[in-house]
Amino acid sequence: MAKVRHSRFDCSPGCAVEAAVGLIEGKWKSVILFHLLAGTLRFNEIRRHVQNVTPRTLTNQLRELEEDGLITRKVYAQVPPKVEYSLSPLGRSMEPVLLALKTWGDANIGLYGKPLAAEGAPLSPPAS
C-alpha cells in the first residue's frame, strides 16, 4: 500500500520547504532528477547512472516522480517495449535546486561519513 504523502500543507512555518522536500524525498529521487537534467533517458540508462539502486526501487521512485508531475514517461508501441523518461516543466524548474545541491555536495564531500566533532563535544554552527 502506498504511503500517504503531502498530508500537511497548512502554511505553518516551513510548510513550503516541507512540500518541496516531500516531492523529492526518497533515497534516489533527487539523483534521478539530476541525471535527467542532461536529457531523456531510458530505464536501463538511469540504472547505469544510479548503480546501487535495485530495479524495484527505481521503478517505484520513477512512478512517484511521474505521479507528482516531476517527470514524464513516454511509452512507444513497439516490440520490445521502449519507455523514455524526461523532466516535465515542473521537474525542469527544480534545476537550480539540484545544481545548488551538487555545488554544496562538491564543496563538502570530504565530510561524508566522518564525525564532525570530537566525541562528546557539541557541534558548533559554521562561522558566517
Coordinates of N, CA and C in Angstrom, one line a residue:
M1 N 0.8 -1.2 0.0 CA 0.0 0.0 0.0 C 0.9 1.2 0.0
A2 N 0.5 2.2 -0.8 CA 1.3 3.4 -0.9 C 1.2 4.3 0.4
K3 N 2.2 4.9 0.7 CA 2.2 5.8 1.9 C 1.4 7.1 1.6
V4 N 0.8 7.7 2.6 CA 0.2 8.9 2.4 C 1.2 10.0 2.3
R5 N 1.2 10.8 1.2 CA 2.2 11.8 1.0 C 1.6 13.2 1.0
H6 N 2.3 14.2 1.4 CA 1.9 15.5 1.3 C 0.6 15.7 2.2
S7 N 0.6 15.2 3.4 CA -0.6 15.2 4.2 C -0.8 16.6 4.9
R8 N 0.2 17.4 5.0 CA 0.0 18.6 5.8 C 0.7 19.8 5.2
F9 N 0.0 20.7 4.5 CA 0.5 21.9 4.0 C -0.4 23.0 4.5
D10 N -0.3 23.3 5.7 CA -1.2 24.2 6.4 C -0.6 25.6 6.5
C11 N 0.5 25.9 5.8 CA 1.1 27.3 5.8 C 1.7 27.6 7.2
S12 N 2.0 26.6 8.0 CA 2.8 26.8 9.2 C 4.3 27.1 8.7
P13 N 5.1 27.6 9.6 CA 6.5 27.9 9.2 C 7.1 26.6 8.7
G14 N 7.7 26.7 7.5 CA 8.4 25.6 6.9 C 7.5 24.7 6.0
C15 N 6.3 25.1 5.9 CA 5.4 24.2 5.1 C 5.8 24.2 3.6
A16 N 6.3 25.3 3.1 CA 6.8 25.3 1.7 C 8.0 24.4 1.5
V17 N 8.9 24.4 2.5 CA 10.0 23.6 2.5 C 9.6 22.1 2.6
E18 N 8.6 21.9 3.5 CA 8.1 20.5 3.6 C 7.5 20.0 2.3
A19 N 6.8 20.9 1.6 CA 6.2 20.5 0.4 C 7.3 20.2 -0.7
A20 N 8.3 21.0 -0.8 CA 9.3 20.8 -1.8 C 10.1 19.5 -1.4
V21 N 10.5 19.3 -0.2 CA 11.2 18.2 0.2 C 10.4 16.9 0.0
G22 N 9.1 17.0 0.3 CA 8.2 15.9 0.2 C 8.1 15.4 -1.3
L23 N 8.3 16.3 -2.2 CA 8.3 15.8 -3.6 C 9.5 15.0 -4.0
I24 N 10.7 15.3 -3.4 CA 11.9 14.7 -3.8 C 12.5 13.8 -2.7
E25 N 11.6 13.5 -1.6 CA 12.1 12.6 -0.6 C 12.2 11.2 -1.2
G26 N 13.1 10.4 -0.7 CA 13.4 9.1 -1.2 C 14.9 9.1 -1.5
K27 N 15.5 8.0 -1.3 CA 17.0 7.9 -1.5 C 17.4 8.3 -2.9
W28 N 16.7 8.0 -3.9 CA 17.2 8.2 -5.3 C 16.5 9.2 -6.1
K29 N 15.4 9.8 -5.6 CA 14.7 10.8 -6.5 C 15.5 11.9 -6.9
S30 N 16.2 12.6 -6.0 CA 17.0 13.8 -6.4 C 18.1 13.4 -7.4
V31 N 18.7 12.2 -7.2 CA 19.7 11.7 -8.1 C 19.2 11.4 -9.5
I32 N 18.0 10.8 -9.5 CA 17.3 10.6 -10.8 C 17.0 11.9 -11.5
L33 N 16.5 12.8 -10.8 CA 16.2 14.1 -11.4 C 17.4 14.8 -11.9
F34 N 18.5 14.7 -11.1 CA 19.8 15.3 -11.5 C 20.3 14.7 -12.9
H35 N 20.2 13.4 -13.0 CA 20.7 12.8 -14.3 C 19.7 13.1 -15.4
L36 N 18.4 13.3 -15.2 CA 17.5 13.7 -16.2 C 17.7 15.1 -16.7
L37 N 18.5 15.9 -15.9 CA 18.8 17.3 -16.4 C 19.5 17.3 -17.7
A38 N 20.3 16.2 -18.0 CA 21.0 16.1 -19.2 C 20.2 15.7 -20.4
G39 N 18.9 15.2 -20.2 CA 18.1 14.9 -21.2 C 17.3 13.6 -21.0
T40 N 16.6 13.1 -22.0 CA 15.7 12.0 -21.9 C 16.6 10.7 -21.7
L41 N 16.1 9.8 -20.8 CA 16.8 8.6 -20.6 C 15.9 7.4 -20.5
R42 N 16.3 6.2 -20.9 CA 15.5 5.0 -20.7 C 15.9 4.4 -19.4
F43 N 15.0 3.4 -19.0 CA 15.2 2.8 -17.6 C 16.6 2.3 -17.4
N44 N 17.1 1.5 -18.3 CA 18.5 1.0 -18.0 C 19.6 2.0 -18.1
E45 N 19.3 3.1 -18.8 CA 20.3 4.2 -18.8 C 20.3 4.9 -17.4
I46 N 19.1 5.1 -16.8 CA 19.0 5.6 -15.5 C 19.7 4.7 -14.5
R47 N 19.4 3.4 -14.7 CA 20.0 2.4 -13.8 C 21.5 2.4 -13.8
R48 N 22.1 2.6 -15.0 CA 23.6 2.7 -15.1 C 24.1 3.9 -14.4
H49 N 23.4 5.0 -14.4 CA 23.8 6.2 -13.7 C 23.7 6.0 -12.2
V50 N 22.7 5.4 -11.8 CA 22.4 5.2 -10.3 C 22.6 3.7 -10.0
Q51 N 23.9 3.3 -9.9 CA 24.3 1.9 -9.9 C 23.8 1.1 -8.7
N52 N 23.6 1.7 -7.5 CA 23.3 0.9 -6.3 C 21.8 0.8 -6.1
V53 N 21.0 1.3 -7.0 CA 19.5 1.2 -6.9 C 19.0 -0.2 -7.4
T54 N 18.1 -0.8 -6.8 CA 17.5 -2.0 -7.3 C 16.5 -1.7 -8.3
P55 N 16.2 -2.6 -9.3 CA 15.2 -2.3 -10.3 C 13.8 -2.0 -9.7
R56 N 13.4 -2.7 -8.6 CA 12.1 -2.4 -8.0 C 12.1 -1.0 -7.4
T57 N 13.1 -0.7 -6.7 CA 13.2 0.7 -6.1 C 13.2 1.7 -7.1
L58 N 13.9 1.5 -8.2 CA 14.0 2.5 -9.3 C 12.6 2.7 -9.9
T59 N 11.9 1.6 -10.1 CA 10.6 1.6 -10.7 C 9.6 2.4 -9.8
N60 N 9.7 2.1 -8.5 CA 8.8 2.8 -7.5 C 9.1 4.3 -7.5
Q61 N 10.4 4.7 -7.5 CA 10.8 6.1 -7.5 C 10.4 6.8 -8.7
L62 N 10.5 6.2 -9.9 CA 10.1 6.7 -11.1 C 8.6 6.9 -11.2
R63 N 7.8 6.0 -10.7 CA 6.4 6.1 -10.6 C 5.9 7.3 -9.7
E64 N 6.6 7.4 -8.6 CA 6.2 8.5 -7.7 C 6.6 9.9 -8.3
L65 N 7.7 9.9 -9.0 CA 8.1 11.2 -9.6 C 7.1 11.5 -10.7
E66 N 6.7 10.5 -11.5 CA 5.7 10.8 -12.5 C 4.3 11.2 -11.9
E67 N 3.9 10.5 -10.8 CA 2.7 10.8 -10.2 C 2.7 12.2 -9.6
D68 N 3.8 12.7 -9.2 CA 3.9 14.1 -8.6 C 4.2 15.1 -9.7
G69 N 4.3 14.7 -11.0 CA 4.4 15.6 -12.1 C 5.8 16.1 -12.4
L70 N 6.8 15.5 -11.8 CA 8.2 16.0 -12.0 C 8.8 15.4 -13.2
I71 N 8.4 14.2 -13.6 CA 8.9 13.6 -14.9 C 7.7 13.1 -15.7
T72 N 8.1 13.0 -17.0 CA 7.1 12.4 -17.9 C 7.6 11.1 -18.4
R73 N 6.7 10.2 -18.7 CA 7.0 8.8 -19.2 C 6.4 8.7 -20.6
K74 N 7.2 8.3 -21.5 CA 6.7 8.1 -22.9 C 6.9 6.7 -23.3
V75 N 5.8 6.0 -23.6 CA 5.8 4.6 -24.0 C 5.6 4.5 -25.5
Y76 N 6.5 3.8 -26.2 CA 6.4 3.6 -27.6 C 5.8 2.2 -27.8
A77 N 4.8 2.1 -28.7 CA 4.2 0.9 -29.1 C 5.0 0.1 -30.0
Q78 N 6.0 -0.7 -29.5 CA 6.8 -1.5 -30.3 C 7.3 -2.7 -29.5
V79 N 7.9 -3.6 -30.2 CA 8.4 -4.8 -29.6 C 9.9 -4.8 -29.9
P80 N 10.8 -4.9 -28.9 CA 10.5 -4.9 -27.4 C 10.0 -3.5 -27.0
P81 N 9.3 -3.4 -25.9 CA 8.8 -2.1 -25.4 C 9.9 -1.1 -25.2
K82 N 9.6 0.1 -25.5 CA 10.6 1.2 -25.3 C 9.9 2.3 -24.5
V83 N 10.5 2.7 -23.4 CA 10.0 3.7 -22.5 C 11.1 4.7 -22.2
E84 N 10.7 6.0 -22.3 CA 11.7 7.0 -22.1 C 11.1 7.9 -21.0
Y85 N 12.1 8.4 -20.2 CA 11.7 9.3 -19.1 C 12.4 10.7 -19.3
S86 N 11.7 11.7 -19.0 CA 12.3 13.1 -19.2 C 11.7 14.0 -18.1
L87 N 12.3 15.1 -17.9 CA 11.8 16.1 -16.9 C 10.6 16.8 -17.5
S88 N 9.6 17.0 -16.7 CA 8.4 17.8 -17.0 C 8.8 19.2 -16.8
P89 N 8.0 20.2 -17.2 CA 8.3 21.6 -16.9 C 8.5 21.8 -15.4
L90 N 7.7 21.1 -14.6 CA 7.8 21.3 -13.1 C 9.1 20.7 -12.7
G91 N 9.5 19.5 -13.2 CA 10.8 18.9 -12.9 C 12.0 19.8 -13.3
R92 N 11.8 20.4 -14.5 CA 12.9 21.3 -15.0 C 13.0 22.5 -14.1
S93 N 11.9 23.0 -13.5 CA 12.0 24.1 -12.6 C 12.8 23.8 -11.3
M94 N 13.1 22.6 -11.1 CA 14.0 22.2 -9.9 C 15.5 22.2 -10.3
E95 N 15.8 22.6 -11.5 CA 17.2 22.6 -11.9 C 18.1 23.4 -11.0
P96 N 17.7 24.7 -10.7 CA 18.6 25.5 -9.8 C 18.8 24.8 -8.4
V97 N 17.8 24.2 -7.9 CA 17.8 23.5 -6.6 C 18.8 22.3 -6.7
L98 N 18.7 21.5 -7.7 CA 19.5 20.3 -7.9 C 21.0 20.8 -8.1
L99 N 21.2 21.8 -8.9 CA 22.6 22.3 -9.1 C 23.2 22.9 -7.9
A100 N 22.3 23.5 -7.1 CA 22.8 24.0 -5.8 C 23.2 22.9 -4.8
L101 N 22.4 21.8 -4.8 CA 22.7 20.7 -4.0 C 24.1 20.0 -4.5
K102 N 24.3 20.0 -5.8 CA 25.5 19.4 -6.3 C 26.7 20.3 -5.9
T103 N 26.5 21.6 -6.0 CA 27.6 22.5 -5.7 C 28.0 22.4 -4.2
W104 N 26.9 22.3 -3.3 CA 27.2 22.1 -1.9 C 27.8 20.8 -1.6
G105 N 27.3 19.7 -2.3 CA 27.9 18.4 -2.1 C 29.4 18.3 -2.6
D106 N 29.7 19.0 -3.7 CA 31.1 19.0 -4.2 C 32.0 19.7 -3.1
A107 N 31.5 20.8 -2.5 CA 32.3 21.5 -1.5 C 32.4 20.8 -0.2
N108 N 31.5 19.9 0.1 CA 31.5 19.2 1.4 C 31.6 17.7 1.4
I109 N 32.0 17.1 0.2 CA 32.0 15.7 0.1 C 33.0 15.0 1.0
G110 N 34.1 15.8 1.4 CA 35.0 15.2 2.4 C 34.5 15.0 3.7
L111 N 33.3 15.6 4.1 CA 32.7 15.4 5.4 C 31.8 14.1 5.4
Y112 N 31.5 13.6 4.3 CA 30.6 12.5 4.2 C 31.1 11.3 4.9
G113 N 30.3 10.8 5.9 CA 30.6 9.7 6.7 C 31.7 9.9 7.8
K114 N 32.1 11.1 8.0 CA 33.1 11.4 9.0 C 32.4 12.2 10.2
P115 N 32.9 11.9 11.4 CA 32.3 12.7 12.5 C 32.8 14.2 12.4
L116 N 31.9 15.1 12.8 CA 32.2 16.5 12.7 C 32.8 17.1 13.9
A117 N 32.7 16.4 15.0 CA 33.3 16.9 16.3 C 33.9 15.7 17.1
A118 N 34.7 16.1 18.0 CA 35.2 15.0 18.9 C 34.0 14.4 19.7
E119 N 34.2 13.2 20.1 CA 33.1 12.5 20.8 C 32.7 13.3 22.1
G120 N 31.5 13.6 22.3 CA 31.0 14.3 23.4 C 31.1 15.8 23.3
A121 N 31.8 16.4 22.4 CA 31.9 17.8 22.2 C 30.7 18.3 21.3
P122 N 30.1 19.4 21.7 CA 29.0 19.9 21.0 C 29.4 20.4 19.6
L123 N 28.5 20.2 18.6 CA 28.8 20.7 17.3 C 28.4 22.2 17.2
S124 N 29.3 23.0 16.7 CA 29.0 24.4 16.6 C 28.7 24.7 15.2
P125 N 27.8 25.7 15.0 CA 27.4 26.1 13.6 C 28.6 26.8 12.9
P126 N 28.6 26.7 11.6 CA 29.7 27.3 10.9 C 29.7 28.8 11.1
A127 N 30.9 29.4 11.1 CA 31.0 30.9 11.2 C 30.5 31.6 9.9
S128 N 29.9 32.7 10.1 CA 29.4 33.4 9.0 C 30.3 34.5 8.5

